[in-house]
Amino acid sequence: MLDRYTIKMVQKPLELMANKINKMGIKADHITLVGFAFGLLAFIAIIFQWYIAGLIFILINRTFDGLDGAVARLQGISDAGGFLDITLDFIFYSLIPFAFILALPQENAVAGAFLIFSFIGTGTSFLSFAIMASKQKIENPVYRFKSLYYIGGLTEGTETIAFLVLLCLFPLHFSALALGFSLLCWITTFNRIWAGYHTLKIDQQDTELL
């Protein structure tokens, strides 16, 4: 919901960093892998209940996630790079709730499992529509620079990052925060299913008429 606004805010700083990194000859895929390594460090930190360290590693991971795209636009966006980026992103988003479960399994297991289940809903509806939109050559006017069609919702990247920050700042309230965010995820999922189905159906009918 907020991505279209936050992307504009961080675009210039990311482009400045990307220009310097590109001149150093560092590849976008390498940035993706290093960013994921910081995500693994966040996972380990949270397991040991080092929540502030986990928060720092999460923010570094998300910074690298924006940076690899900015560098890729300079070096040339590739399907392989987009595949690597989105795959590691979804693994990362599941790793953090799993870390909270391992940190305090008795308190966090049920809410954490429901949260990961909710991420399956948002993730599959996102990726399924992106595949079909690419097949039918549907373009997203808001995110033209993305390697996949980004279908919106209540819980996009910005909201998810804010949620992960709240988890690290208020770890004892994990269950309440996780359940609340899970409900927003399911609203997003059902909206994507409805909107995606009708968008694809209408587009296919228009194509057949041509």
PDB file of C-alpha atoms in Angstrom:
ATOM      1  CA  MET A   1       0.000   0.000   0.000  1.00  0.00           C
ATOM      2  CA  LEU A   2       2.847   2.392   0.864  1.00  0.00           C
ATOM      3  CA  ASP A   3       5.546   1.069  -1.476  1.00  0.00           C
ATOM      4  CA  ARG A   4       4.756   3.536  -4.267  1.00  0.00           C
ATOM      5  CA  TYR A   5       5.548   6.382  -1.851  1.00  0.00           C
ATOM      6  CA  THR A   6       8.553   4.956   0.013  1.00  0.00           C
ATOM      7  CA  ILE A   7      10.224   3.901  -3.233  1.00  0.00           C
ATOM      8  CA  LYS A   8      10.234   7.537  -4.358  1.00  0.00           C
ATOM      9  CA  MET A   9      11.752   8.593  -1.022  1.00  0.00           C
ATOM     10  CA  VAL A  10      14.664   6.151  -1.137  1.00  0.00           C
ATOM     11  CA  GLN A  11      15.232   6.226  -4.895  1.00  0.00           C
ATOM     12  CA  LYS A  12      17.795   9.047  -4.973  1.00  0.00           C
ATOM     13  CA  PRO A  13      19.995   7.776  -2.091  1.00  0.00           C
ATOM     14  CA  LEU A  14      19.975   4.274  -3.578  1.00  0.00           C
ATOM     15  CA  GLU A  15      20.918   5.612  -7.017  1.00  0.00           C
ATOM     16  CA  LEU A  16      23.864   7.531  -5.529  1.00  0.00           C
ATOM     17  CA  MET A  17      25.144   4.422  -3.754  1.00  0.00           C
ATOM     18  CA  ALA A  18      24.465   2.279  -6.817  1.00  0.00           C
ATOM     19  CA  ASN A  19      26.563   4.542  -9.041  1.00  0.00           C
ATOM     20  CA  LYS A  20      29.552   4.220  -6.710  1.00  0.00           C
ATOM     21  CA  ILE A  21      29.141   0.452  -6.375  1.00  0.00           C
ATOM     22  CA  ASN A  22      28.792   0.034 -10.135  1.00  0.00           C
ATOM     23  CA  LYS A  23      32.066   1.895 -10.687  1.00  0.00           C
ATOM     24  CA  MET A  24      33.742  -0.568  -8.301  1.00  0.00           C
ATOM     25  CA  GLY A  25      32.630  -3.442 -10.533  1.00  0.00           C
ATOM     26  CA  ILE A  26      30.450  -5.136  -7.912  1.00  0.00           C
ATOM     27  CA  LYS A  27      27.634  -7.173  -9.428  1.00  0.00           C
ATOM     28  CA  ALA A  28      23.999  -6.843  -8.397  1.00  0.00           C
ATOM     29  CA  ASP A  29      23.754 -10.584  -7.701  1.00  0.00           C
ATOM     30  CA  HIS A  30      26.650 -10.336  -5.245  1.00  0.00           C
ATOM     31  CA  ILE A  31      24.789  -7.594  -3.360  1.00  0.00           C
ATOM     32  CA  THR A  32      21.733  -9.854  -3.219  1.00  0.00           C
ATOM     33  CA  LEU A  33      23.770 -12.680  -1.697  1.00  0.00           C
ATOM     34  CA  VAL A  34      25.509 -10.462   0.846  1.00  0.00           C
ATOM     35  CA  GLY A  35      22.161  -8.972   1.828  1.00  0.00           C
ATOM     36  CA  PHE A  36      20.767 -12.450   2.382  1.00  0.00           C
ATOM     37  CA  ALA A  37      23.782 -13.260   4.568  1.00  0.00           C
ATOM     38  CA  PHE A  38      22.781 -10.342   6.815  1.00  0.00           C
ATOM     39  CA  GLY A  39      19.284 -11.831   6.887  1.00  0.00           C
ATOM     40  CA  LEU A  40      20.782 -15.073   8.197  1.00  0.00           C
ATOM     41  CA  LEU A  41      22.632 -13.084  10.863  1.00  0.00           C
ATOM     42  CA  ALA A  42      19.295 -11.533  11.869  1.00  0.00           C
ATOM     43  CA  PHE A  43      17.830 -15.030  12.136  1.00  0.00           C
ATOM     44  CA  ILE A  44      20.652 -16.162  14.443  1.00  0.00           C
ATOM     45  CA  ALA A  45      20.537 -13.000  16.561  1.00  0.00           C
ATOM     46  CA  ILE A  46      16.792 -13.284  17.180  1.00  0.00           C
ATOM     47  CA  ILE A  47      17.086 -16.942  18.158  1.00  0.00           C
ATOM     48  CA  PHE A  48      19.469 -15.863  20.930  1.00  0.00           C
ATOM     49  CA  GLN A  49      17.074 -13.003  21.789  1.00  0.00           C
ATOM     50  CA  TRP A  50      19.541 -10.336  20.689  1.00  0.00           C
ATOM     51  CA  TYR A  51      16.653  -8.370  19.273  1.00  0.00           C
ATOM     52  CA  ILE A  52      18.376  -5.026  18.648  1.00  0.00           C
ATOM     53  CA  ALA A  53      21.187  -6.779  16.788  1.00  0.00           C
ATOM     54  CA  GLY A  54      18.519  -8.635  14.832  1.00  0.00           C
ATOM     55  CA  LEU A  55      16.835  -5.333  14.009  1.00  0.00           C
ATOM     56  CA  ILE A  56      20.099  -3.860  12.719  1.00  0.00           C
ATOM     57  CA  PHE A  57      20.736  -6.882  10.498  1.00  0.00           C
ATOM     58  CA  ILE A  58      17.157  -6.743   9.178  1.00  0.00           C
ATOM     59  CA  LEU A  59      17.565  -3.094   8.197  1.00  0.00           C
ATOM     60  CA  ILE A  60      20.886  -3.859   6.490  1.00  0.00           C
ATOM     61  CA  ASN A  61      19.257  -6.743   4.631  1.00  0.00           C
ATOM     62  CA  ARG A  62      16.421  -4.525   3.405  1.00  0.00           C
ATOM     63  CA  THR A  63      18.874  -1.796   2.371  1.00  0.00           C
ATOM     64  CA  PHE A  64      20.809  -4.304   0.293  1.00  0.00           C
ATOM     65  CA  ASP A  65      17.531  -5.501  -1.212  1.00  0.00           C
ATOM     66  CA  GLY A  66      16.852  -2.023  -2.525  1.00  0.00           C
ATOM     67  CA  LEU A  67      20.461  -1.518  -3.525  1.00  0.00           C
ATOM     68  CA  ASP A  68      20.743  -4.640  -5.671  1.00  0.00           C
ATOM     69  CA  GLY A  69      17.821  -3.465  -7.791  1.00  0.00           C
ATOM     70  CA  ALA A  70      19.360  -0.017  -8.268  1.00  0.00           C
ATOM     71  CA  VAL A  71      22.666  -1.575  -9.335  1.00  0.00           C
ATOM     72  CA  ALA A  72      20.861  -4.025 -11.631  1.00  0.00           C
ATOM     73  CA  ARG A  73      19.182  -1.142 -13.445  1.00  0.00           C
ATOM     74  CA  LEU A  74      22.632   0.248 -14.219  1.00  0.00           C
ATOM     75  CA  GLN A  75      24.121  -3.077 -15.252  1.00  0.00           C
ATOM     76  CA  GLY A  76      21.033  -4.475 -16.974  1.00  0.00           C
ATOM     77  CA  ILE A  77      18.118  -6.255 -15.308  1.00  0.00           C
ATOM     78  CA  SER A  78      18.263 -10.020 -15.807  1.00  0.00           C
ATOM     79  CA  ASP A  79      15.719 -12.772 -15.260  1.00  0.00           C
ATOM     80  CA  ALA A  80      18.316 -14.754 -13.316  1.00  0.00           C
ATOM     81  CA  GLY A  81      18.973 -11.828 -10.977  1.00  0.00           C
ATOM     82  CA  GLY A  82      15.277 -11.175 -10.487  1.00  0.00           C
ATOM     83  CA  PHE A  83      14.702 -14.858  -9.723  1.00  0.00           C
ATOM     84  CA  LEU A  84      17.528 -14.916  -7.158  1.00  0.00           C
ATOM     85  CA  ASP A  85      16.334 -11.705  -5.523  1.00  0.00           C
ATOM     86  CA  ILE A  86      12.680 -12.645  -5.127  1.00  0.00           C
ATOM     87  CA  THR A  87      13.472 -16.193  -3.957  1.00  0.00           C
ATOM     88  CA  LEU A  88      15.838 -15.050  -1.215  1.00  0.00           C
ATOM     89  CA  ASP A  89      13.384 -12.315  -0.227  1.00  0.00           C
ATOM     90  CA  PHE A  90      10.628 -14.812   0.454  1.00  0.00           C
ATOM     91  CA  ILE A  91      12.977 -17.104   2.364  1.00  0.00           C
ATOM     92  CA  PHE A  92      14.084 -14.130   4.477  1.00  0.00           C
ATOM     93  CA  TYR A  93      10.509 -13.098   5.276  1.00  0.00           C
ATOM     94  CA  SER A  94       9.795 -16.601   6.612  1.00  0.00           C
ATOM     95  CA  LEU A  95      13.091 -16.853   8.484  1.00  0.00           C
ATOM     96  CA  ILE A  96      12.319 -13.970  10.846  1.00  0.00           C
ATOM     97  CA  PRO A  97       9.034 -15.360  12.270  1.00  0.00           C
ATOM     98  CA  PHE A  98      10.697 -18.775  12.517  1.00  0.00           C
ATOM     99  CA  ALA A  99      13.502 -17.179  14.547  1.00  0.00           C
ATOM    100  CA  PHE A 100      10.968 -15.747  17.010  1.00  0.00           C
ATOM    101  CA  ILE A 101       9.391 -19.183  17.314  1.00  0.00           C
ATOM    102  CA  LEU A 102      12.762 -20.764  18.121  1.00  0.00           C
ATOM    103  CA  ALA A 103      13.568 -17.968  20.573  1.00  0.00           C
ATOM    104  CA  LEU A 104      10.430 -18.574  22.671  1.00  0.00           C
ATOM    105  CA  PRO A 105       8.636 -21.626  21.268  1.00  0.00           C
ATOM    106  CA  GLN A 106       6.019 -21.999  23.977  1.00  0.00           C
ATOM    107  CA  GLU A 107       4.891 -18.379  23.717  1.00  0.00           C
ATOM    108  CA  ASN A 108       5.339 -17.767  19.978  1.00  0.00           C
ATOM    109  CA  ALA A 109       4.753 -21.062  18.173  1.00  0.00           C
ATOM    110  CA  VAL A 110       1.059 -20.776  17.304  1.00  0.00           C
ATOM    111  CA  ALA A 111       1.083 -17.113  16.280  1.00  0.00           C
ATOM    112  CA  GLY A 112       4.372 -17.599  14.397  1.00  0.00           C
ATOM    113  CA  ALA A 113       3.027 -20.600  12.492  1.00  0.00           C
ATOM    114  CA  PHE A 114      -0.111 -18.663  11.546  1.00  0.00           C
ATOM    115  CA  LEU A 115       2.046 -15.749  10.380  1.00  0.00           C
ATOM    116  CA  ILE A 116       4.168 -17.979   8.132  1.00  0.00           C
ATOM    117  CA  PHE A 117       0.943 -19.565   6.826  1.00  0.00           C
ATOM    118  CA  SER A 118      -0.303 -16.036   6.052  1.00  0.00           C
ATOM    119  CA  PHE A 119       2.927 -15.248   4.202  1.00  0.00           C
ATOM    120  CA  ILE A 120       2.209 -18.274   2.005  1.00  0.00           C
ATOM    121  CA  GLY A 121      -1.069 -16.614   1.018  1.00  0.00           C
ATOM    122  CA  THR A 122       0.457 -13.253   0.149  1.00  0.00           C
ATOM    123  CA  GLY A 123       3.483 -14.833  -1.520  1.00  0.00           C
ATOM    124  CA  THR A 124       1.635 -17.301  -3.736  1.00  0.00           C
ATOM    125  CA  SER A 125      -1.004 -14.779  -4.813  1.00  0.00           C
ATOM    126  CA  PHE A 126       1.771 -12.292  -5.620  1.00  0.00           C
ATOM    127  CA  LEU A 127       3.913 -14.721  -7.614  1.00  0.00           C
ATOM    128  CA  SER A 128       1.018 -16.474  -9.355  1.00  0.00           C
ATOM    129  CA  PHE A 129      -0.342 -13.213 -10.685  1.00  0.00           C
ATOM    130  CA  ALA A 130       3.147 -12.067 -11.710  1.00  0.00           C
ATOM    131  CA  ILE A 131       3.601 -15.232 -13.785  1.00  0.00           C
ATOM    132  CA  MET A 132       0.237 -14.893 -15.519  1.00  0.00           C
ATOM    133  CA  ALA A 133       0.655 -11.140 -16.034  1.00  0.00           C
ATOM    134  CA  SER A 134       4.004 -11.754 -17.697  1.00  0.00           C
ATOM    135  CA  LYS A 135       2.441 -14.447 -19.881  1.00  0.00           C
ATOM    136  CA  GLN A 136      -0.304 -12.062 -21.010  1.00  0.00           C
ATOM    137  CA  LYS A 137       2.168  -9.152 -21.219  1.00  0.00           C
ATOM    138  CA  ILE A 138       0.288  -7.004 -18.718  1.00  0.00           C
ATOM    139  CA  GLU A 139       2.419  -4.070 -17.529  1.00  0.00           C
ATOM    140  CA  ASN A 140       2.244  -2.320 -14.175  1.00  0.00           C
ATOM    141  CA  PRO A 141       2.471   1.464 -14.715  1.00  0.00           C
ATOM    142  CA  VAL A 142       3.548   2.036 -11.097  1.00  0.00           C
ATOM    143  CA  TYR A 143       6.522  -0.374 -11.007  1.00  0.00           C
ATOM    144  CA  ARG A 144       7.776  -0.478 -14.582  1.00  0.00           C
ATOM    145  CA  PHE A 145      11.391  -0.986 -13.428  1.00  0.00           C
ATOM    146  CA  LYS A 146      10.611  -4.244 -11.586  1.00  0.00           C
ATOM    147  CA  SER A 147      11.451  -7.620 -13.104  1.00  0.00           C
ATOM    148  CA  LEU A 148       8.022  -8.947 -12.019  1.00  0.00           C
ATOM    149  CA  TYR A 149       4.536  -7.463 -11.973  1.00  0.00           C
ATOM    150  CA  TYR A 150       4.037  -6.082  -8.453  1.00  0.00           C
ATOM    151  CA  ILE A 151       0.380  -6.444  -7.490  1.00  0.00           C
ATOM    152  CA  GLY A 152      -0.457  -4.214  -4.536  1.00  0.00           C
ATOM    153  CA  GLY A 153      -2.136  -4.833  -1.211  1.00  0.00           C
ATOM    154  CA  LEU A 154      -2.323  -3.794   2.432  1.00  0.00           C
ATOM    155  CA  THR A 155       0.872  -5.667   3.280  1.00  0.00           C
ATOM    156  CA  GLU A 156       3.556  -4.764   0.776  1.00  0.00           C
ATOM    157  CA  GLY A 157       7.267  -4.446   1.451  1.00  0.00           C
ATOM    158  CA  THR A 158       7.081  -1.209   3.443  1.00  0.00           C
ATOM    159  CA  GLU A 159       4.419  -2.507   5.815  1.00  0.00           C
ATOM    160  CA  THR A 160       6.266  -5.790   6.277  1.00  0.00           C
ATOM    161  CA  ILE A 161       9.533  -4.034   7.132  1.00  0.00           C
ATOM    162  CA  ALA A 162       7.719  -1.823   9.654  1.00  0.00           C
ATOM    163  CA  PHE A 163       6.160  -4.948  11.140  1.00  0.00           C
ATOM    164  CA  LEU A 164       9.536  -6.691  11.513  1.00  0.00           C
ATOM    165  CA  VAL A 165      10.923  -3.574  13.202  1.00  0.00           C
ATOM    166  CA  LEU A 166       8.029  -3.624  15.690  1.00  0.00           C
ATOM    167  CA  LEU A 167       8.682  -7.311  16.428  1.00  0.00           C
ATOM    168  CA  CYS A 168      12.284  -6.567  17.325  1.00  0.00           C
ATOM    169  CA  LEU A 169      11.389  -3.517  19.413  1.00  0.00           C
ATOM    170  CA  PHE A 170       8.538  -5.263  21.263  1.00  0.00           C
ATOM    171  CA  PRO A 171       9.438  -8.977  21.201  1.00  0.00           C
ATOM    172  CA  LEU A 172       7.271  -9.804  24.226  1.00  0.00           C
ATOM    173  CA  HIS A 173       4.233  -8.744  22.184  1.00  0.00           C
ATOM    174  CA  PHE A 174       5.120 -11.028  19.279  1.00  0.00           C
ATOM    175  CA  SER A 175       1.887 -13.032  19.381  1.00  0.00           C
ATOM    176  CA  ALA A 176      -0.433 -10.026  19.311  1.00  0.00           C
ATOM    177  CA  LEU A 177       1.571  -8.292  16.587  1.00  0.00           C
ATOM    178  CA  ALA A 178       1.829 -11.479  14.519  1.00  0.00           C
ATOM    179  CA  LEU A 179      -1.889 -12.225  14.703  1.00  0.00           C
ATOM    180  CA  GLY A 180      -2.798  -8.653  13.771  1.00  0.00           C
ATOM    181  CA  PHE A 181      -0.436  -8.583  10.801  1.00  0.00           C
ATOM    182  CA  SER A 182      -1.600 -12.037   9.705  1.00  0.00           C
ATOM    183  CA  LEU A 183      -5.154 -10.740   9.409  1.00  0.00           C
ATOM    184  CA  LEU A 184      -3.930  -7.893   7.202  1.00  0.00           C
ATOM    185  CA  CYS A 185      -2.052 -10.454   5.098  1.00  0.00           C
ATOM    186  CA  TRP A 186      -5.228 -12.435   4.528  1.00  0.00           C
ATOM    187  CA  ILE A 187      -7.123  -9.316   3.517  1.00  0.00           C
ATOM    188  CA  THR A 188      -4.335  -8.683   1.002  1.00  0.00           C
ATOM    189  CA  THR A 189      -4.450 -12.293  -0.203  1.00  0.00           C
ATOM    190  CA  PHE A 190      -8.211 -12.379  -0.777  1.00  0.00           C
ATOM    191  CA  ASN A 191      -8.104  -8.995  -2.491  1.00  0.00           C
ATOM    192  CA  ARG A 192      -5.298 -10.193  -4.793  1.00  0.00           C
ATOM    193  CA  ILE A 193      -7.181 -13.372  -5.634  1.00  0.00           C
ATOM    194  CA  TRP A 194     -10.328 -11.428  -6.515  1.00  0.00           C
ATOM    195  CA  ALA A 195      -8.570  -8.596  -8.373  1.00  0.00           C
ATOM    196  CA  GLY A 196      -6.037 -10.853 -10.070  1.00  0.00           C
ATOM    197  CA  TYR A 197      -8.638 -13.323 -11.313  1.00  0.00           C
ATOM    198  CA  HIS A 198     -10.880 -10.619 -12.793  1.00  0.00           C
ATOM    199  CA  THR A 199      -7.942  -8.685 -14.278  1.00  0.00           C
ATOM    200  CA  LEU A 200      -6.610 -11.768 -16.047  1.00  0.00           C
ATOM    201  CA  LYS A 201     -10.059 -12.840 -17.187  1.00  0.00           C
ATOM    202  CA  ILE A 202     -10.904  -9.421 -18.650  1.00  0.00           C
ATOM    203  CA  ASP A 203      -7.496  -9.103 -20.308  1.00  0.00           C
ATOM    204  CA  GLN A 204      -7.839 -12.537 -21.889  1.00  0.00           C
ATOM    205  CA  GLN A 205     -11.337 -11.688 -23.191  1.00  0.00           C
ATOM    206  CA  ASP A 206     -10.021  -8.431 -24.675  1.00  0.00           C
ATOM    207  CA  THR A 207      -7.180 -10.343 -26.354  1.00  0.00           C
ATOM    208  CA  GLU A 208      -9.615 -12.893 -27.843  1.00  0.00           C
ATOM    209  CA  LEU A 209     -11.735 -10.072 -29.260  1.00  0.00           C
ATOM    210  CA  LEU A 210      -8.680  -8.694 -31.044  1.00  0.00           C
TER     211      LEU A 210
END
